[in-house]
XYZ file of C-alpha atoms in Angstrom:
671
model
C 22.445 -9.733 -71.545
C 23.852 -9.324 -68.029
C 21.166 -6.811 -67.056
C 18.268 -9.143 -67.860
C 20.090 -12.103 -66.303
C 20.475 -10.152 -63.075
C 16.770 -9.249 -63.134
C 15.832 -12.913 -63.635
C 18.043 -13.950 -60.700
C 16.403 -11.342 -58.501
C 12.940 -12.526 -59.538
C 13.818 -16.173 -58.773
C 15.290 -15.360 -55.330
C 12.749 -16.247 -52.585
C 11.205 -13.197 -50.922
C 11.276 -13.191 -47.097
C 7.690 -12.640 -46.028
C 7.108 -10.283 -43.137
C 4.034 -10.624 -41.010
C 1.432 -7.935 -41.633
C 0.957 -5.386 -38.841
C -2.724 -6.274 -38.471
C -1.849 -9.955 -38.187
C 0.484 -9.113 -35.308
C -2.316 -7.174 -33.629
C -4.725 -10.088 -34.027
C -2.211 -12.368 -32.377
C -1.631 -9.888 -29.555
C -5.388 -9.539 -28.973
C -5.801 -13.305 -28.826
C -3.007 -13.620 -26.262
C -4.022 -10.632 -24.116
C -6.314 -11.110 -21.115
C -8.570 -8.212 -21.966
C -11.940 -7.573 -20.310
C -14.828 -8.468 -22.566
C -15.800 -4.859 -23.317
C -12.189 -4.029 -24.255
C -11.866 -7.143 -26.432
C -15.018 -6.246 -28.360
C -13.847 -2.657 -28.865
C -10.389 -3.557 -30.229
C -11.827 -6.324 -32.415
C -14.287 -3.878 -33.941
C -11.508 -1.330 -34.497
C -9.336 -4.002 -36.108
C -12.140 -4.881 -38.545
C -12.407 -1.216 -39.473
C -8.636 -0.979 -40.012
C -8.785 -4.055 -42.255
C -11.024 -2.094 -44.624
C -9.021 1.148 -44.459
C -6.196 2.171 -46.758
C -2.941 2.357 -44.702
C -2.089 5.664 -46.360
C -5.119 7.350 -44.794
C -4.464 9.325 -41.600
C -7.265 7.545 -39.727
C -5.419 4.245 -40.176
C -2.434 5.291 -38.026
C -4.772 6.816 -35.424
C -6.713 3.574 -35.078
C -3.562 1.439 -35.166
C -1.940 3.459 -32.370
C -5.149 3.275 -30.329
C -5.264 -0.520 -30.517
C -1.614 -0.699 -29.476
C -2.355 1.579 -26.502
C -5.292 -0.569 -25.387
C -3.149 -3.710 -25.563
C -0.355 -2.035 -23.578
C -2.580 -1.056 -20.650
C -2.227 -3.222 -17.504
C -5.815 -4.501 -17.447
C -4.945 -7.490 -15.269
C -1.276 -7.024 -14.293
C -0.897 -6.307 -10.576
C 1.894 -6.397 -8.019
C 1.239 -8.785 -5.100
C 1.086 -6.833 -1.847
C 3.550 -7.549 0.949
C 1.239 -8.186 3.925
C 3.917 -7.983 6.634
C 2.991 -5.034 8.861
C 6.162 -5.275 10.967
C 8.233 -5.003 7.791
C 6.211 -1.958 6.736
C 6.892 -0.312 10.102
C 10.594 -1.119 9.817
C 10.805 0.360 6.300
C 9.150 3.606 7.419
C 11.372 3.921 10.497
C 14.564 3.237 8.556
C 13.928 6.002 6.038
C 12.214 8.623 8.215
C 13.005 9.919 11.666
C 10.200 11.479 13.687
C 6.757 11.928 12.111
C 5.455 9.407 14.640
C 1.796 10.365 14.255
C 2.013 10.358 10.480
C 3.628 6.925 10.417
C 1.083 5.614 12.914
C -1.817 6.728 10.716
C -0.189 5.260 7.604
C 0.355 1.946 9.400
C -3.289 1.953 10.498
C -4.296 2.423 6.871
C -2.016 -0.425 5.797
C -3.264 -2.635 8.636
C -6.858 -2.214 7.474
C -5.839 -3.064 3.901
C -3.899 -6.109 5.089
C -6.815 -7.359 7.195
C -9.180 -7.072 4.235
C -6.744 -8.732 1.832
C -5.849 -11.582 4.169
C -9.401 -12.393 5.256
C -10.383 -15.890 4.049
C -12.852 -15.899 1.169
C -15.960 -17.926 1.956
C -18.056 -19.556 -0.816
C -21.420 -21.277 -0.397
C -22.283 -23.937 -3.040
C -25.975 -24.888 -3.356
C -27.143 -27.843 -5.500
C -29.598 -30.701 -4.943
C -27.468 -33.009 -7.115
C -24.838 -34.503 -4.818
C -22.222 -35.263 -7.470
C -22.338 -31.721 -8.895
C -22.243 -30.280 -5.366
C -19.161 -32.290 -4.411
C -17.345 -31.498 -7.674
C -17.851 -27.736 -7.339
C -16.875 -27.781 -3.663
C -13.727 -29.781 -4.453
C -12.355 -27.530 -7.217
C -13.125 -24.331 -5.293
C -11.513 -25.738 -2.155
C -8.346 -26.425 -4.149
C -8.210 -22.698 -4.997
C -7.926 -21.882 -1.303
C -11.491 -20.786 -0.596
C -13.420 -21.777 2.506
C -16.322 -23.742 0.988
C -19.710 -24.371 2.613
C -22.464 -26.513 1.041
C -26.262 -26.713 1.051
C -28.660 -28.989 -0.857
C -31.458 -26.475 -1.426
C -32.320 -22.824 -1.032
C -33.854 -23.215 2.421
C -30.680 -24.797 3.796
C -28.666 -22.072 2.078
C -30.624 -19.321 3.876
C -30.052 -21.103 7.201
C -26.290 -21.183 6.483
C -26.289 -17.505 5.471
C -28.142 -16.581 8.672
C -25.241 -18.045 10.680
C -22.258 -17.213 8.448
C -21.332 -14.345 6.155
C -20.317 -15.521 2.687
C -18.616 -13.640 -0.122
C -20.064 -15.684 -2.976
C -23.009 -18.056 -3.470
C -23.030 -20.525 -6.386
C -26.488 -22.040 -6.779
C -28.425 -24.310 -9.100
C -31.601 -22.866 -10.617
C -34.021 -25.803 -10.290
C -34.161 -27.148 -6.706
C -36.783 -28.475 -4.315
C -38.312 -26.291 -1.575
C -36.663 -23.078 -2.884
C -35.229 -22.537 -6.363
C -32.263 -20.408 -7.325
C -34.237 -17.286 -8.329
C -36.130 -17.194 -5.033
C -32.823 -17.703 -3.203
C -31.362 -14.801 -5.223
C -34.239 -12.485 -4.236
C -33.986 -13.357 -0.530
C -30.195 -13.122 -0.576
C -30.203 -9.628 -2.086
C -32.783 -8.507 0.474
C -30.843 -9.919 3.443
C -27.215 -9.461 2.289
C -26.855 -7.171 -0.760
C -23.020 -7.309 -0.664
C -22.960 -11.103 -1.272
C -22.519 -12.017 -4.934
C -24.351 -14.937 -6.599
C -23.624 -17.114 -9.639
C -26.589 -18.987 -11.097
C -25.981 -22.427 -12.678
C -28.666 -24.260 -14.675
C -29.244 -26.868 -17.338
C -32.309 -24.971 -18.584
C -30.398 -22.030 -19.979
C -32.514 -19.555 -21.927
C -31.963 -15.915 -22.755
C -35.042 -14.851 -20.780
C -33.907 -16.749 -17.687
C -30.419 -15.261 -17.875
C -31.730 -11.708 -18.340
C -34.186 -12.170 -15.458
C -31.423 -13.455 -13.162
C -29.046 -10.610 -14.017
C -31.811 -8.032 -13.501
C -32.430 -9.414 -10.024
C -28.766 -8.991 -9.090
C -26.933 -12.161 -10.142
C -23.226 -11.565 -10.807
C -22.999 -14.273 -13.517
C -24.976 -16.977 -15.256
C -23.434 -20.355 -16.251
C -25.090 -23.159 -18.262
C -24.855 -26.909 -17.647
C -22.998 -29.124 -18.308
C -20.736 -26.970 -16.202
C -17.164 -26.318 -17.230
C -15.307 -26.327 -13.900
C -12.407 -24.285 -15.296
C -14.844 -21.555 -16.343
C -16.446 -21.699 -12.886
C -13.057 -21.277 -11.214
C -12.143 -18.365 -13.479
C -15.458 -16.537 -12.969
C -15.380 -17.119 -9.206
C -11.793 -15.868 -8.977
C -12.620 -12.691 -10.918
C -15.666 -11.911 -8.746
C -13.863 -12.538 -5.449
C -10.767 -10.596 -6.540
C -12.952 -7.642 -7.508
C -14.709 -7.761 -4.117
C -11.394 -7.853 -2.239
C -10.043 -4.998 -4.337
C -13.130 -2.863 -3.740
C -12.886 -3.439 0.022
C -9.286 -2.245 0.075
C -10.123 0.727 -2.158
C -13.056 1.846 -0.004
C -10.693 3.234 2.589
C -10.205 7.007 2.634
C -7.819 8.699 0.228
C -4.913 9.970 2.310
C -3.957 13.620 1.879
C -0.540 14.530 3.311
C -0.757 18.202 4.249
C 1.878 20.485 5.688
C 4.722 22.908 4.945
C 7.246 22.197 2.173
C 10.176 19.943 2.995
C 8.481 17.974 5.792
C 8.705 14.596 4.027
C 5.323 14.171 2.341
C 6.654 12.747 -0.929
C 9.271 10.538 0.733
C 6.638 9.045 3.057
C 4.610 8.196 -0.061
C 7.631 6.359 -1.469
C 7.983 4.609 1.888
C 4.367 3.403 1.709
C 5.009 1.951 -1.759
C 8.200 0.241 -0.548
C 6.401 -1.131 2.509
C 3.642 -2.652 0.361
C 6.026 -3.832 -2.345
C 4.200 -1.771 -4.975
C 5.498 0.495 -7.715
C 5.465 4.231 -7.005
C 4.184 6.934 -9.379
C 4.382 10.648 -8.663
C 2.411 13.141 -10.741
C 2.808 16.856 -10.008
C -0.489 18.744 -10.205
C 1.031 22.202 -9.648
C -0.088 24.636 -12.329
C -2.168 22.014 -14.173
C -4.906 23.921 -16.016
C -6.090 21.701 -18.850
C -8.624 19.019 -17.942
C -7.436 16.954 -20.924
C -4.056 16.502 -19.206
C -5.793 14.056 -16.847
C -8.688 12.750 -18.936
C -7.058 12.728 -22.364
C -8.245 14.008 -25.756
C -10.868 12.421 -27.955
C -9.440 10.633 -30.972
C -11.226 13.026 -33.327
C -8.603 15.676 -32.453
C -5.328 15.857 -34.346
C -2.483 14.630 -32.149
C -4.845 13.190 -29.529
C -3.136 11.567 -26.545
C -4.308 9.689 -23.452
C -4.466 11.424 -20.080
C -1.542 11.437 -17.681
C -3.166 8.921 -15.335
C -3.515 6.110 -17.877
C -0.197 7.041 -19.487
C 1.569 6.602 -16.131
C -0.182 3.277 -15.501
C 0.900 2.081 -18.959
C 4.482 3.066 -18.132
C 4.323 1.322 -14.745
C 2.838 -1.838 -16.358
C 0.710 -2.597 -13.263
C -2.800 -1.515 -12.283
C -2.220 -1.236 -8.518
C 0.704 1.152 -7.888
C 0.903 3.762 -5.159
C -0.046 6.857 -7.152
C 0.894 10.196 -5.562
C -0.902 13.300 -6.841
C 1.472 15.995 -5.630
C 0.513 19.621 -4.842
C -3.219 19.222 -5.490
C -3.871 22.575 -3.809
C -2.058 24.340 -6.671
C -4.263 23.103 -9.532
C -5.266 25.896 -11.882
C -8.668 26.592 -13.411
C -9.524 28.513 -16.578
C -11.463 28.264 -19.849
C -9.805 24.918 -20.662
C -11.654 23.218 -17.830
C -11.334 22.413 -14.167
C -8.826 19.571 -13.562
C -9.943 19.335 -9.928
C -13.341 18.111 -11.119
C -11.649 15.149 -12.829
C -10.108 14.194 -9.492
C -13.612 13.903 -8.029
C -14.025 10.787 -10.150
C -10.458 9.558 -9.807
C -10.425 9.732 -5.994
C -13.921 8.372 -5.365
C -13.870 4.568 -4.827
C -17.491 4.399 -5.958
C -16.665 6.023 -9.307
C -13.087 5.168 -10.225
C -13.965 1.533 -10.913
C -15.203 2.828 -14.273
C -12.887 5.777 -14.948
C -13.370 7.134 -18.451
C -10.395 8.506 -20.341
C -11.586 10.311 -23.483
C -8.793 8.845 -25.597
C -9.416 5.280 -24.421
C -13.205 5.844 -24.708
C -14.077 2.892 -22.491
C -14.097 2.345 -18.703
C -10.851 1.462 -16.942
C -10.783 0.147 -13.372
C -8.695 2.344 -11.045
C -9.966 0.774 -7.819
C -6.723 -1.163 -7.328
C -4.618 2.019 -7.311
C -3.688 3.436 -3.896
C -4.007 7.186 -4.390
C -2.184 9.575 -2.042
C -2.414 13.344 -2.419
C -0.249 16.116 -0.974
C -1.063 19.750 -0.250
C 0.540 22.632 1.593
C -2.775 24.255 2.564
C -5.855 22.028 2.529
C -8.094 25.089 2.845
C -7.195 25.885 -0.777
C -8.817 22.648 -1.995
C -12.349 22.646 -3.427
C -14.708 21.403 -0.733
C -16.142 18.442 -2.722
C -12.603 17.235 -3.405
C -11.490 17.682 0.208
C -14.498 15.667 1.410
C -13.145 12.631 -0.454
C -9.846 12.707 1.427
C -8.545 12.316 4.967
C -5.961 14.977 5.773
C -2.880 13.793 7.678
C -0.966 16.886 8.849
C 2.825 16.918 8.581
C 4.097 19.161 11.349
C 7.235 21.243 11.661
C 10.409 19.584 12.901
C 11.784 20.591 16.269
C 15.446 21.707 16.528
C 16.321 18.404 18.219
C 14.682 16.414 15.418
C 16.488 18.507 12.807
C 19.832 17.892 14.508
C 19.211 14.142 14.616
C 18.090 14.002 10.982
C 21.026 16.149 9.865
C 23.524 13.879 11.617
C 22.046 10.481 10.693
C 20.477 11.087 7.268
C 21.419 14.353 5.557
C 25.131 14.577 6.375
C 26.019 11.000 5.250
C 24.142 11.488 1.966
C 25.731 14.865 1.242
C 29.209 13.599 2.148
C 28.780 10.686 -0.241
C 27.745 13.127 -2.992
C 30.826 15.252 -2.288
C 33.221 12.308 -2.439
C 33.783 12.169 1.321
C 33.594 9.125 3.539
C 31.592 9.222 6.752
C 34.784 8.844 8.761
C 36.401 11.790 6.947
C 34.087 14.482 8.277
C 31.921 14.950 11.357
C 29.876 17.778 12.848
C 29.634 18.734 16.498
C 26.209 19.399 17.995
C 27.070 23.094 18.208
C 27.974 23.131 14.505
C 24.647 21.579 13.496
C 22.741 23.926 15.814
C 24.520 26.869 14.201
C 23.453 25.730 10.744
C 19.875 25.124 11.912
C 19.455 28.417 13.792
C 21.652 30.788 11.809
C 21.313 29.683 8.191
C 17.856 28.126 7.882
C 14.439 29.403 8.860
C 11.921 26.774 7.804
C 9.486 24.147 9.024
C 11.015 21.409 6.856
C 14.506 20.314 5.894
C 15.225 21.485 2.352
C 17.396 24.483 3.221
C 19.164 22.462 5.910
C 19.965 19.879 3.253
C 21.359 22.599 0.957
C 23.507 24.202 3.660
C 25.065 20.903 4.733
C 25.732 20.098 1.089
C 27.384 23.502 0.729
C 29.573 22.779 3.765
C 30.698 19.466 2.288
C 31.669 21.102 -1.007
C 33.541 23.869 0.786
C 35.416 21.216 2.764
C 36.362 19.565 -0.559
C 37.844 22.828 -1.763
C 39.731 23.362 1.494
C 41.189 19.855 1.277
C 42.306 20.254 -2.343
C 43.881 23.629 -1.507
C 45.859 22.042 1.319
C 44.135 24.163 3.990
C 42.373 21.254 5.695
C 43.395 17.690 6.479
C 41.028 14.756 6.818
C 39.603 13.384 9.016
C 38.186 16.576 10.465
C 35.435 17.653 12.834
C 33.679 20.965 12.208
C 32.622 23.129 15.141
C 30.405 26.225 15.239
C 33.221 28.671 14.521
C 34.390 26.733 11.459
C 30.800 26.553 10.152
C 30.550 30.339 10.394
C 33.936 30.747 8.690
C 32.864 28.533 5.785
C 29.272 29.741 5.301
C 29.825 33.383 6.191
C 27.865 35.516 8.663
C 24.573 33.963 9.839
C 21.653 35.001 7.677
C 19.070 34.804 10.443
C 19.024 36.012 14.008
C 16.333 35.841 16.713
C 14.133 38.847 15.870
C 12.359 39.061 19.201
C 15.556 38.736 21.241
C 17.247 41.439 19.158
C 14.364 43.903 19.480
C 13.953 46.216 22.469
C 10.659 46.679 24.263
C 8.622 49.350 22.493
C 5.377 51.209 22.956
C 2.616 50.205 20.532
C 4.485 47.210 19.069
C 3.407 43.641 19.924
C 4.662 40.261 18.710
C 2.171 37.827 17.206
C 2.344 34.226 16.001
C 0.774 33.058 12.747
C 0.624 29.860 10.728
C 1.112 29.809 6.964
C 1.794 27.212 4.290
C 5.500 27.522 5.177
C 4.934 26.713 8.860
C 4.828 28.954 11.911
C 6.062 32.554 11.726
C 6.194 35.617 13.957
C 4.995 39.050 12.960
C 5.144 42.450 14.585
C 2.019 44.561 14.814
C 2.824 48.260 14.962
C 0.413 51.023 15.983
C 0.602 54.812 15.931
C -1.640 57.638 17.143
C -1.932 61.076 15.600
C -4.285 64.042 15.723
C -7.475 63.458 13.794
C -11.185 62.805 13.966
C -11.546 59.189 15.090
C -10.327 57.285 12.052
C -8.844 53.768 11.926
C -6.268 53.029 9.215
C -5.198 49.455 8.446
C -2.207 48.741 6.210
C 0.004 45.792 5.357
C -1.967 43.947 2.636
C -4.542 42.705 5.129
C -7.444 40.403 4.343
C -11.031 41.009 5.393
C -10.845 38.725 8.445
C -7.750 40.499 9.747
C -9.361 43.912 9.229
C -12.396 42.782 11.192
C -10.111 41.565 13.991
C -8.581 45.049 14.221
C -11.995 46.711 14.341
C -13.151 44.230 16.998
C -10.067 44.933 19.127
C -10.608 48.694 18.909
C -14.312 48.398 19.801
C -13.426 46.216 22.779
C -10.892 48.781 24.040
C -13.368 51.647 23.638
C -16.060 49.712 25.523
C -13.648 48.829 28.360
C -11.651 52.070 28.407
C -12.340 52.818 32.090
C -11.456 49.267 33.160
C -8.208 49.442 31.197
C -7.283 52.891 32.586
C -7.686 54.678 29.247
C -9.435 58.043 28.828
C -13.022 57.330 27.666
C -12.932 59.958 24.903
C -9.491 59.038 23.549
C -10.843 58.282 20.075
C -12.562 61.634 19.457
C -9.545 63.745 18.650
C -7.083 61.226 17.202
C -6.612 58.766 14.373
C -5.142 55.311 14.951
C -2.978 53.515 12.421
C -2.420 49.731 12.626
C 0.311 48.363 10.374
C 1.737 44.879 9.864
C 5.150 45.037 8.096
C 5.998 43.155 4.884
C 3.125 44.825 3.074
C 3.854 42.970 -0.178
C 2.813 39.688 1.453
C -0.991 39.155 1.742
C -2.099 38.368 5.291
C -5.383 37.120 6.676
C -6.820 35.066 9.512
C -8.392 35.627 12.927
C -5.479 34.616 15.184
C -3.960 38.127 15.367
C -6.928 39.669 17.200
C -5.424 39.550 20.699
C -2.049 40.807 19.390
C -3.704 43.881 17.874
C -5.509 44.536 21.153
C -2.244 44.347 23.126
C -0.482 46.715 20.697
C -3.334 49.250 20.924
C -3.480 49.150 24.727
C 0.308 49.559 24.864
C -0.015 52.608 22.607
C -2.869 54.212 24.539
C -1.354 53.565 27.998
C 2.172 54.428 26.857
C 3.383 51.151 28.402
C 6.024 49.225 26.380
C 5.076 45.733 25.264
C 7.625 43.061 26.138
C 9.612 41.953 23.110
C 10.182 38.445 24.550
C 6.431 37.759 24.782
C 4.433 36.585 21.762
C 0.765 35.723 21.550
C -1.918 34.246 19.335
C -5.666 33.984 19.612
C -8.947 35.103 18.158
C -10.775 37.667 20.289
C -14.501 38.236 20.592
C -16.146 41.611 21.141
C -16.512 40.778 24.842
C -12.777 40.047 25.143
C -13.004 36.264 25.327
C -10.146 34.375 23.623
C -11.047 31.570 21.223
C -8.765 28.628 20.307
C -6.560 28.723 17.217
C -4.822 26.112 15.091
C -1.186 25.418 14.170
C -0.135 25.324 17.821
C 3.016 23.231 17.366
C 4.244 25.322 14.441
C 3.642 28.594 16.298
C 5.514 27.444 19.406
C 8.487 26.344 17.302
C 8.434 29.673 15.450
C 8.521 31.464 18.817
C 11.508 29.371 19.888
C 13.385 30.163 16.654
C 12.720 33.883 17.140
C 14.072 33.917 20.693
C 10.691 34.414 22.378
C 10.662 33.450 26.076
C 6.910 33.455 26.829
C 3.924 32.640 24.630
C 0.353 33.589 25.560
C -2.226 31.092 24.300
C -6.025 30.955 24.628
C -7.165 28.829 27.566
C -9.156 26.420 25.294
C -5.853 25.447 23.600
C -4.491 23.960 26.845
C -5.852 20.481 26.085
C -4.126 20.456 22.689
C -0.894 21.776 24.233
C -0.761 18.919 26.760
C -0.598 16.236 24.048
C 2.306 17.876 22.211
C 5.769 16.328 22.342
C 7.804 17.098 25.446
C 10.494 19.060 23.589
C 7.806 21.269 21.993
C 6.141 21.994 25.347
C 9.504 22.820 26.877
C 10.578 25.080 23.998
C 9.070 28.216 25.566
C 7.149 29.205 28.685
C 3.415 29.084 27.995
C 0.736 31.187 29.709
C -2.949 30.432 29.093
C -5.300 33.408 29.061
C -9.097 33.327 29.168
C -9.649 37.005 28.310
C -7.845 39.795 26.505
C -7.136 41.522 29.844
C -5.156 38.455 30.993
C -3.047 38.643 27.826
C -2.542 42.390 28.194
C -1.280 42.060 31.776
C 1.196 39.362 30.739
C 2.485 41.178 27.631
C 2.946 44.742 28.920
C 5.718 45.915 31.194
C 4.560 46.250 34.774
């Protein structure tokens, strides 16, 4: 019958055999260059899978785990570009300004390059001449600087004169054997590694040598290929650890100042891959360290997942916004970073999903933060903060013309020769439509101008090429959103202008005071922190103690209440740098002398009236310039810091240095 004939034909047709999944894994394990501990773990897991029914849920969990282990870049690394001049050129091409930041980054790269390019020196010790010459020959072919000695005593004499990275020594030698040489070497130079070679290989001898600090133990007859491989692994690990021992860089500063783009520039300069991982709002510790495989839907942590995606174990890894990490009942992610960012610990980083150590020492970690004071102290101690400062108006104009405008014109379908901006037009955008330390809003406003030009061209109202001036910028963007607050305000009694520094850069604030009938009370409003409240109380106590010297009635506080208010009460405020400003506002109120609106000040004040130095000097001076302030009063101890600022920052406003609160009061009040 046709049905049975068709069945017979199907049965006789050769079946195409497909390789079993486990057979493919065995082949992949054999071909992969896994560390020994990883090879043992995946082999053991594969044996367990071989005995497990594929329909069981644990089978897919184990199978996926083995695939993940094989996909990790255990030995894949990108060779570093060791050309420092190229690195400097790459940073300068992509970033204008930030000279101090780029200088510190180049110093960091220079140290890494010096460590990586230093010749590796190997000392070979053997009393058998043929073996000595053979080992020296094959290691010399690998590019190492090879020294030789015929016994342990000669080896110690060589080590007394020359620092070596690795010693390869025979065990049985005249005058001093290999174990005695190992003990003396570890006492004199603990950082030098040693490989012991012997024809009398026993388990006890090997264990004894490893306990005393030997890096490896090789039996005779010696396989020279194995010797080369072991030596290369030890020396590569030493070079990697030297590079990794440098400090973890933390780029700190206001938003939009170029922290992330500088990180990309570092990766481009080194020729490495770049990974960015945002830490903002991260609350679950398992996001970084992974979940144990006993959990349903377990996944590896973000760090190993990103390395798997990058396919190399030495990228530039940027941990962005580390000051905004959350913390709740699910754990403290910042504590995981203590291990990740510590060169002494990240060589054996443990991801719970992987469940075995993974070496992160080849990764160049860079972190970013807006306010480093928000970081946990143990975490901050592992990093070196590199501050990103506010851009000056001249720097913003240059960046807008050379970097932002060409990019935005290209995005809007315009050619660089189609549209240009006058200096006045760019200054109008910078001063009237942006109020920031960085460049993000400037980028948006120039992009908006380009799109509005597109619409004008398509409507036939504008012909290209065209050059925009200040009036046309105002016509396109509308009335300016910002104006100089200090310049627009009239001199007033009891109102003084202060300068503060926040995570968004420098800002000005007005401190207002009022006096009314009462019984000697002090009211403080404006969402003030404890430090700011104490500054107000200190200023009032100083004025009461110096009332006669200041020309104020000694009993002024008996029959009145004083109210100190800082506007924008919805915004929390704290810090000591407003102390002198509060004192000036109170003296202005009590003497009925208007405080000058074109004078701003900053400084912490002691109870005796002495002014102490404050931070954020550059940002505060630029904030004063943006607000139209003419004169800034600074504490005298800040003069040294002011003198090393850029010329355009020092010339932005007139600066007066005051040693005491009385000096500041005389400068700020109308005469």
